[in-house]
Short mmCIF file of C-alpha atoms in Angstrom, two decimals:
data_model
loop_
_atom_site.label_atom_id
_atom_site.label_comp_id
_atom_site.label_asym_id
_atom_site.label_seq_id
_atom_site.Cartn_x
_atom_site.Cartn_y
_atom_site.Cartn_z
CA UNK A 1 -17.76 11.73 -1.96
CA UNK A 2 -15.75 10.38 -4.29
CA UNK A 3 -14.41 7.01 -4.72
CA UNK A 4 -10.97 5.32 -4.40
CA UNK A 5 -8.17 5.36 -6.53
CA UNK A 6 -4.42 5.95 -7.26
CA UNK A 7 -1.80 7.22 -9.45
CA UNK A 8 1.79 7.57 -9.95
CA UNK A 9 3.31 10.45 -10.28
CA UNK A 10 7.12 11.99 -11.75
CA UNK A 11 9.82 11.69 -8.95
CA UNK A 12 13.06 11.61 -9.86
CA UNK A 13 15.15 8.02 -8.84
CA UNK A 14 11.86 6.97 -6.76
CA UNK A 15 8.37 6.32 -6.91
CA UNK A 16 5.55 8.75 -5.45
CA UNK A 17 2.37 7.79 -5.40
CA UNK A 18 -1.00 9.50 -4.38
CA UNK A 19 -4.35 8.18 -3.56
CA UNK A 20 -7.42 8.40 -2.39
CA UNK A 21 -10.83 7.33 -1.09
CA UNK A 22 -13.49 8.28 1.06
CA UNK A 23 -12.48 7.00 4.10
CA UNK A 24 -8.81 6.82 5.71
CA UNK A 25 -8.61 2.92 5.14
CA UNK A 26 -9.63 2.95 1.63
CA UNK A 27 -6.91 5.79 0.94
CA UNK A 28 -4.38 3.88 2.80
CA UNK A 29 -5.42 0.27 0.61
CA UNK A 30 -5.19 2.07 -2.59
CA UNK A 31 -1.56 3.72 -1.96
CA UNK A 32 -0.56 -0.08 -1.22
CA UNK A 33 -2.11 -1.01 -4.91
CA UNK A 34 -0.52 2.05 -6.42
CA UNK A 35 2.66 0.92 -4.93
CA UNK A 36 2.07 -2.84 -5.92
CA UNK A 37 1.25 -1.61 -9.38
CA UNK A 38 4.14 0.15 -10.36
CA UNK A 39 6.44 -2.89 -10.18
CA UNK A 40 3.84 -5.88 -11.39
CA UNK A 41 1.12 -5.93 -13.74
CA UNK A 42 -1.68 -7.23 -11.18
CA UNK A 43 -4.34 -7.51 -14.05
CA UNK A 44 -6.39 -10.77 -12.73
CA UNK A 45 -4.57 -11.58 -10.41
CA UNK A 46 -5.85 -13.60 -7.53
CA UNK A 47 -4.53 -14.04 -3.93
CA UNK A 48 -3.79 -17.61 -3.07
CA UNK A 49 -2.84 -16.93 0.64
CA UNK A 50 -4.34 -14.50 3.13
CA UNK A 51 -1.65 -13.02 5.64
CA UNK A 52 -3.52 -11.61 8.91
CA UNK A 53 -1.43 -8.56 10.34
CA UNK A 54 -1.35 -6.25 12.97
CA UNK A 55 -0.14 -2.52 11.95
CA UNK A 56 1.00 -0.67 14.83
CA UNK A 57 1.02 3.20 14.47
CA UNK A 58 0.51 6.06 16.49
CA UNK A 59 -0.56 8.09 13.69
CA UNK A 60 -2.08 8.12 9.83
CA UNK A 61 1.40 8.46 7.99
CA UNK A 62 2.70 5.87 9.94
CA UNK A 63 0.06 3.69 9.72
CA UNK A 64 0.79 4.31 5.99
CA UNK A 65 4.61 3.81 6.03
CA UNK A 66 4.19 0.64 7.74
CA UNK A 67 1.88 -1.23 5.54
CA UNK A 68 4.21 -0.06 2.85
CA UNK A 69 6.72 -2.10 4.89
CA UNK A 70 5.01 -5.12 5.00
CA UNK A 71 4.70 -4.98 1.42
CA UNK A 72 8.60 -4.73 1.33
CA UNK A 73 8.74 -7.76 3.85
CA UNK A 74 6.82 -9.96 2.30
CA UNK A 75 8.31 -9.57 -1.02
CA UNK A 76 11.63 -10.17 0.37
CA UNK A 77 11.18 -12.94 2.17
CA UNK A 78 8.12 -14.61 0.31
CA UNK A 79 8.02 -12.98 -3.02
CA UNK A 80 4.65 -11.82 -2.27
CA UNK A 81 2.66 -9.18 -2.51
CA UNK A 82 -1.11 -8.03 -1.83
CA UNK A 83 -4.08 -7.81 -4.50
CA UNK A 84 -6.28 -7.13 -2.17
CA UNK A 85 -7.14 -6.30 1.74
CA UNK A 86 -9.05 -5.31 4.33
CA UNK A 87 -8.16 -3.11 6.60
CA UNK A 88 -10.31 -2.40 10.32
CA UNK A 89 -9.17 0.50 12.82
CA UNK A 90 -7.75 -1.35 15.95
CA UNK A 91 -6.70 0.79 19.30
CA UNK A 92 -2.86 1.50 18.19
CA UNK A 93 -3.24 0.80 14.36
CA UNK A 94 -4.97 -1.38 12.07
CA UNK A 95 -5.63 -4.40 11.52
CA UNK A 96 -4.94 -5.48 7.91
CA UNK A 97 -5.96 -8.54 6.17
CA UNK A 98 -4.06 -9.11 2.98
CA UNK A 99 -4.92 -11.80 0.06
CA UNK A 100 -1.30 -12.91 -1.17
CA UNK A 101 -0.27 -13.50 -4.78
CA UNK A 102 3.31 -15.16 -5.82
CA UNK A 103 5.14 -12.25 -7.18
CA UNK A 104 7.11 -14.18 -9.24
CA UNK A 105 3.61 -15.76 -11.33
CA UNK A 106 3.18 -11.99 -12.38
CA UNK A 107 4.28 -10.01 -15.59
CA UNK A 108 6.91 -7.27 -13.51
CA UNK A 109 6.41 -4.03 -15.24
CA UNK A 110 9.15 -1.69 -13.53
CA UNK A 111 11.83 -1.92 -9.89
CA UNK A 112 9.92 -3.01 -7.01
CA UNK A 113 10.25 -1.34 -4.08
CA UNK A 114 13.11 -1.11 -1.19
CA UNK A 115 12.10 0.93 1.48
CA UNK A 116 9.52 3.99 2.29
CA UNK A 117 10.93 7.66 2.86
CA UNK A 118 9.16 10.10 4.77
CA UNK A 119 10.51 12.96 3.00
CA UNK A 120 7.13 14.38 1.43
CA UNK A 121 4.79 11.72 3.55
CA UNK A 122 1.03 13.31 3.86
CA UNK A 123 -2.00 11.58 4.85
CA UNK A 124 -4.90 13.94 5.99
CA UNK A 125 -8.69 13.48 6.14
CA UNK A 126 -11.08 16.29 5.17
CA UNK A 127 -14.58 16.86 3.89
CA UNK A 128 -14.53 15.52 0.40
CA UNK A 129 -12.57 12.29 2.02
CA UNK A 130 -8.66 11.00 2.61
CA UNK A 131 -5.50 11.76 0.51
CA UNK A 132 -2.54 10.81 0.94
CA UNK A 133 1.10 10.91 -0.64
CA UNK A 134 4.12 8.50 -0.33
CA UNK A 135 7.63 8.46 -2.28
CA UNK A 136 9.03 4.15 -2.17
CA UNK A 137 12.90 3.87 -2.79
CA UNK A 138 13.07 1.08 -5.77
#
């Protein structure tokens, strides 16, 4: 199986991302890095707060649409965003543990993002492990 990772890819106006691991959590955490790593370089950086929070979602995209979200909340209202996390199945969603860094202590490499589309949202499990795909307004 093979292991986690992430890349951007071309969209035009947006950002689209695609990742993957072998297991639906690890696909999920590394389309929140991809995301967090198209806006700020994240090279060493270190969380300095852990945020504890429940993800409700009645399936994998949304699951996936609304961690995206509270990466949009936080930096909002905190100027926040995850470096790194844990994420556990609960009944209903996940449960996601997320190590904080101040956004604004970070080099910002490109727009951060505004909101999650569905237009184009996949997140399916198979043999070889998870994908998933996700286009962020910025």
């Amino acid at each position: 199986m093979r292991r986690g990772a992430h890349r951007s890819v071309p969209h035009t106006a947006d950002l689209r991302v695609e990742a993957w691991g072998p297991t639906r959590e690890e696909c999920l955490a590394q389309a929140v890095r991809g995301v967090c790593e198209s806006f700020l370089d994240l090279t060493g950086a270190a969380g300095v707060r852990t945020r504890k929070v429940p993800v409700r979602a009645d399936s994998d995209a949304d699951a996936l649409v609304a961690l995206l979200e509270e990466v949009v909340y936080w930096l909002d209202t905190e100027d926040e965003v995850p470096v790194d996390m844990e994420l556990t199945p609960i009944a209903g969603g996940l449960h996601a543990v997320l190590r904080m860094a101040d956004g604004a202590s970070l080099p910002v490499t490109g727009a951060a993002p505004k909101a999650v589309t569905l237009h184009g949202l996949e997140v399916a499990g198979g043999p070889q492990g998870w994908t998933c795909s996700v286009t962020v307004d910025v």
